[in-house]
PDB file of C-alpha atoms in Angstrom:
ATOM      1  CA  MET A   1     -39.477 -12.670 -12.005  1.00  0.00           C
ATOM      2  CA  ASN A   2     -41.401 -15.810 -11.356  1.00  0.00           C
ATOM      3  CA  ILE A   3     -40.860 -18.362  -8.548  1.00  0.00           C
ATOM      4  CA  GLU A   4     -38.681 -20.852 -10.705  1.00  0.00           C
ATOM      5  CA  GLU A   5     -36.518 -17.895 -11.538  1.00  0.00           C
ATOM      6  CA  ALA A   6     -36.324 -16.738  -7.897  1.00  0.00           C
ATOM      7  CA  ILE A   7     -35.397 -20.214  -6.792  1.00  0.00           C
ATOM      8  CA  GLU A   8     -32.814 -20.551  -9.603  1.00  0.00           C
ATOM      9  CA  THR A   9     -31.186 -17.228  -8.245  1.00  0.00           C
ATOM     10  CA  LEU A  10     -31.147 -18.797  -4.587  1.00  0.00           C
ATOM     11  CA  LYS A  11     -29.424 -21.662  -5.927  1.00  0.00           C
ATOM     12  CA  ASP A  12     -26.825 -19.976  -8.042  1.00  0.00           C
ATOM     13  CA  LYS A  13     -25.822 -17.979  -5.056  1.00  0.00           C
ATOM     14  CA  GLY A  14     -25.516 -20.850  -2.863  1.00  0.00           C
ATOM     15  CA  TYR A  15     -28.655 -20.729  -0.948  1.00  0.00           C
ATOM     16  CA  LYS A  16     -31.212 -23.549   0.135  1.00  0.00           C
ATOM     17  CA  THR A  17     -34.660 -23.360  -1.149  1.00  0.00           C
ATOM     18  CA  THR A  18     -36.452 -24.342   1.927  1.00  0.00           C
ATOM     19  CA  GLY A  19     -40.195 -24.747   2.268  1.00  0.00           C
ATOM     20  CA  ARG A  20     -40.422 -21.525   3.992  1.00  0.00           C
ATOM     21  CA  ARG A  21     -38.707 -19.785   1.325  1.00  0.00           C
ATOM     22  CA  LYS A  22     -40.786 -21.198  -1.326  1.00  0.00           C
ATOM     23  CA  ASP A  23     -43.898 -20.089   0.715  1.00  0.00           C
ATOM     24  CA  ILE A  24     -42.462 -16.635   0.985  1.00  0.00           C
ATOM     25  CA  LEU A  25     -41.963 -16.458  -2.857  1.00  0.00           C
ATOM     26  CA  SER A  26     -45.537 -17.920  -3.394  1.00  0.00           C
ATOM     27  CA  PHE A  27     -47.052 -15.320  -1.191  1.00  0.00           C
ATOM     28  CA  PHE A  28     -45.523 -12.499  -3.237  1.00  0.00           C
ATOM     29  CA  ALA A  29     -46.173 -14.165  -6.568  1.00  0.00           C
ATOM     30  CA  GLU A  30     -49.877 -14.245  -5.847  1.00  0.00           C
ATOM     31  CA  ALA A  31     -50.059 -10.829  -4.570  1.00  0.00           C
ATOM     32  CA  ASP A  32     -51.129  -8.058  -7.184  1.00  0.00           C
ATOM     33  CA  GLY A  33     -48.640  -5.288  -5.884  1.00  0.00           C
ATOM     34  CA  TYR A  34     -46.806  -4.423  -2.702  1.00  0.00           C
ATOM     35  CA  ARG A  35     -47.191  -6.057   0.600  1.00  0.00           C
ATOM     36  CA  THR A  36     -45.932  -5.407   4.217  1.00  0.00           C
ATOM     37  CA  ALA A  37     -43.776  -7.548   6.318  1.00  0.00           C
ATOM     38  CA  ARG A  38     -46.957  -7.759   8.642  1.00  0.00           C
ATOM     39  CA  ASP A  39     -48.980  -9.319   5.945  1.00  0.00           C
ATOM     40  CA  LEU A  40     -46.382 -11.939   5.230  1.00  0.00           C
ATOM     41  CA  ILE A  41     -46.022 -12.725   8.844  1.00  0.00           C
ATOM     42  CA  GLN A  42     -49.759 -13.353   8.946  1.00  0.00           C
ATOM     43  CA  TYR A  43     -49.491 -15.430   5.918  1.00  0.00           C
ATOM     44  CA  MET A  44     -46.528 -17.445   7.230  1.00  0.00           C
ATOM     45  CA  GLU A  45     -47.982 -17.967  10.753  1.00  0.00           C
ATOM     46  CA  GLN A  46     -50.826 -19.866   9.370  1.00  0.00           C
ATOM     47  CA  ARG A  47     -48.582 -22.381   7.512  1.00  0.00           C
ATOM     48  CA  HIS A  48     -45.514 -22.582   9.787  1.00  0.00           C
ATOM     49  CA  ASP A  49     -45.989 -22.851  13.691  1.00  0.00           C
ATOM     50  CA  GLY A  50     -43.488 -20.746  15.624  1.00  0.00           C
ATOM     51  CA  ILE A  51     -41.990 -19.054  12.619  1.00  0.00           C
ATOM     52  CA  SER A  52     -40.017 -16.034  13.989  1.00  0.00           C
ATOM     53  CA  PHE A  53     -40.164 -12.456  13.034  1.00  0.00           C
ATOM     54  CA  ASP A  54     -36.222 -12.659  12.534  1.00  0.00           C
ATOM     55  CA  THR A  55     -36.640 -15.309   9.896  1.00  0.00           C
ATOM     56  CA  ILE A  56     -39.363 -13.241   7.979  1.00  0.00           C
ATOM     57  CA  TYR A  57     -36.963 -10.149   7.918  1.00  0.00           C
ATOM     58  CA  ARG A  58     -33.802 -12.032   7.275  1.00  0.00           C
ATOM     59  CA  ASN A  59     -35.435 -13.543   3.992  1.00  0.00           C
ATOM     60  CA  LEU A  60     -36.970 -10.203   2.946  1.00  0.00           C
ATOM     61  CA  HIS A  61     -33.412  -8.520   3.260  1.00  0.00           C
ATOM     62  CA  LEU A  62     -32.010 -11.510   1.270  1.00  0.00           C
ATOM     63  CA  PHE A  63     -34.508 -11.442  -1.593  1.00  0.00           C
ATOM     64  CA  VAL A  64     -34.229  -7.731  -1.959  1.00  0.00           C
ATOM     65  CA  GLU A  65     -30.292  -7.909  -2.093  1.00  0.00           C
ATOM     66  CA  MET A  66     -30.591 -10.649  -4.582  1.00  0.00           C
ATOM     67  CA  GLY A  67     -32.939  -8.639  -6.576  1.00  0.00           C
ATOM     68  CA  ILE A  68     -35.793 -11.218  -6.154  1.00  0.00           C
ATOM     69  CA  LEU A  69     -37.990  -8.544  -4.505  1.00  0.00           C
ATOM     70  CA  GLU A  70     -38.335  -4.981  -4.846  1.00  0.00           C
ATOM     71  CA  THR A  71     -39.031  -2.630  -2.140  1.00  0.00           C
ATOM     72  CA  THR A  72     -40.761   0.878  -1.545  1.00  0.00           C
ATOM     73  CA  GLU A  73     -41.763   2.880   1.494  1.00  0.00           C
ATOM     74  CA  LEU A  74     -45.308   3.836   1.861  1.00  0.00           C
ATOM     75  CA  ASP A  75     -46.701   5.959   4.920  1.00  0.00           C
ATOM     76  CA  GLY A  76     -43.433   5.199   6.644  1.00  0.00           C
ATOM     77  CA  GLU A  77     -43.525   1.388   6.052  1.00  0.00           C
ATOM     78  CA  LYS A  78     -41.592  -0.908   3.872  1.00  0.00           C
ATOM     79  CA  HIS A  79     -43.475  -2.682   1.303  1.00  0.00           C
ATOM     80  CA  PHE A  80     -42.047  -5.491  -0.943  1.00  0.00           C
ATOM     81  CA  GLN A  81     -43.151  -7.215  -4.161  1.00  0.00           C
ATOM     82  CA  ILE A  82     -41.777  -9.646  -6.713  1.00  0.00           C
ATOM     83  CA  ALA A  83     -39.131  -7.857  -8.805  1.00  0.00           C
ATOM     84  CA  CYS A  84     -40.672  -6.815 -12.094  1.00  0.00           C
ATOM     85  CA  ALA A  85     -39.427  -7.382 -15.787  1.00  0.00           C
ATOM     86  CA  GLN A  86     -35.959  -6.541 -16.268  1.00  0.00           C
ATOM     87  CA  HIS A  87     -36.724  -3.391 -18.589  1.00  0.00           C
ATOM     88  CA  HIS A  88     -36.399   0.110 -17.098  1.00  0.00           C
ATOM     89  CA  HIS A  89     -39.817   1.430 -15.544  1.00  0.00           C
ATOM     90  CA  HIS A  90     -41.465   3.017 -12.600  1.00  0.00           C
ATOM     91  CA  HIS A  91     -44.706   2.435 -10.962  1.00  0.00           C
ATOM     92  CA  PHE A  92     -47.881   3.901  -9.888  1.00  0.00           C
ATOM     93  CA  ILE A  93     -48.824   2.562  -6.467  1.00  0.00           C
ATOM     94  CA  CYS A  94     -52.448   2.548  -5.001  1.00  0.00           C
ATOM     95  CA  LYS A  95     -52.132   3.924  -1.457  1.00  0.00           C
ATOM     96  CA  CYS A  96     -55.187   1.998  -0.236  1.00  0.00           C
ATOM     97  CA  CYS A  97     -54.621  -1.642  -1.677  1.00  0.00           C
ATOM     98  CA  GLY A  98     -50.941  -1.550  -2.777  1.00  0.00           C
ATOM     99  CA  LYS A  99     -51.665  -2.507  -6.353  1.00  0.00           C
ATOM    100  CA  THR A 100     -49.048  -1.377  -8.934  1.00  0.00           C
ATOM    101  CA  LYS A 101     -49.212  -0.413 -12.424  1.00  0.00           C
ATOM    102  CA  GLU A 102     -46.070   0.098 -14.495  1.00  0.00           C
ATOM    103  CA  VAL A 103     -45.475   3.547 -16.061  1.00  0.00           C
ATOM    104  CA  ASP A 104     -42.851   3.685 -18.840  1.00  0.00           C
ATOM    105  CA  ILE A 105     -41.675   7.265 -18.565  1.00  0.00           C
ATOM    106  CA  CYS A 106     -38.597   8.386 -16.685  1.00  0.00           C
ATOM    107  CA  PRO A 107     -38.012  11.885 -15.401  1.00  0.00           C
ATOM    108  CA  MET A 108     -34.120  11.206 -15.414  1.00  0.00           C
ATOM    109  CA  LYS A 109     -33.727  12.418 -18.974  1.00  0.00           C
ATOM    110  CA  ASN A 110     -34.158  15.954 -17.577  1.00  0.00           C
ATOM    111  CA  VAL A 111     -32.295  15.464 -14.522  1.00  0.00           C
ATOM    112  CA  ASP A 112     -28.824  15.191 -15.876  1.00  0.00           C
ATOM    113  CA  SER A 113     -28.697  18.840 -17.047  1.00  0.00           C
ATOM    114  CA  MET A 114     -29.623  19.987 -13.479  1.00  0.00           C
ATOM    115  CA  LEU A 115     -26.994  18.085 -11.838  1.00  0.00           C
ATOM    116  CA  PRO A 116     -23.537  19.015 -13.613  1.00  0.00           C
ATOM    117  CA  GLY A 117     -20.662  17.108 -12.460  1.00  0.00           C
ATOM    118  CA  CYS A 118     -22.660  14.773 -10.400  1.00  0.00           C
ATOM    119  CA  ILE A 119     -22.369  10.929 -11.091  1.00  0.00           C
ATOM    120  CA  ILE A 120     -25.978   9.643 -10.462  1.00  0.00           C
ATOM    121  CA  GLU A 121     -25.782   6.048  -9.428  1.00  0.00           C
ATOM    122  CA  ASN A 122     -29.562   5.228  -9.260  1.00  0.00           C
ATOM    123  CA  HIS A 123     -32.717   6.405  -8.928  1.00  0.00           C
ATOM    124  CA  LYS A 124     -36.391   5.647  -7.839  1.00  0.00           C
ATOM    125  CA  PHE A 125     -39.677   7.458  -9.264  1.00  0.00           C
ATOM    126  CA  GLU A 126     -42.870   6.524  -7.783  1.00  0.00           C
ATOM    127  CA  ILE A 127     -46.373   7.879  -8.279  1.00  0.00           C
ATOM    128  CA  TYR A 128     -48.859   7.339  -5.446  1.00  0.00           C
ATOM    129  CA  GLY A 129     -52.626   7.612  -5.549  1.00  0.00           C
ATOM    130  CA  ILE A 130     -55.766   5.860  -5.486  1.00  0.00           C
ATOM    131  CA  CYS A 131     -56.688   3.196  -8.071  1.00  0.00           C
ATOM    132  CA  PRO A 132     -60.076   2.847  -9.951  1.00  0.00           C
ATOM    133  CA  GLN A 133     -61.143  -0.077  -8.017  1.00  0.00           C
ATOM    134  CA  CYS A 134     -60.284   1.638  -4.515  1.00  0.00           C
ATOM    135  CA  LYS A 135     -61.879   4.884  -5.628  1.00  0.00           C
ATOM    136  CA  THR A 136     -65.404   3.341  -6.304  1.00  0.00           C
ATOM    137  CA  SER A 137     -65.284   1.622  -2.830  1.00  0.00           C
TER     138      SER A 137
END
């Protein structure tokens, strides 16, 4: 998803596209992988005096709920990134820098037979490790 699509999604759902929301979207659009709320707060404090943690977290929650941002948990902390392409895929996530790489395999093909009678509503499969750039650093 790009910034224009995200803004259109907000408008379609009746939300205003404020300067703060556009800056949040720009932060994630420029990031190459997952970033924390703390990263976003540091970025936003440089651009908006007196911005509150509540404003940051409220918008993060809204963007996740609307499918604009994806979230994952890494080392006990939530991380966010702009939602990827609309095709089904999973991610390799670097534990050092947060960069992601799409992985086009899905283990769910094998799971259905292991859970007879269950209705699977959703799933998440992520691979964690160190990317080549961080490995050489």
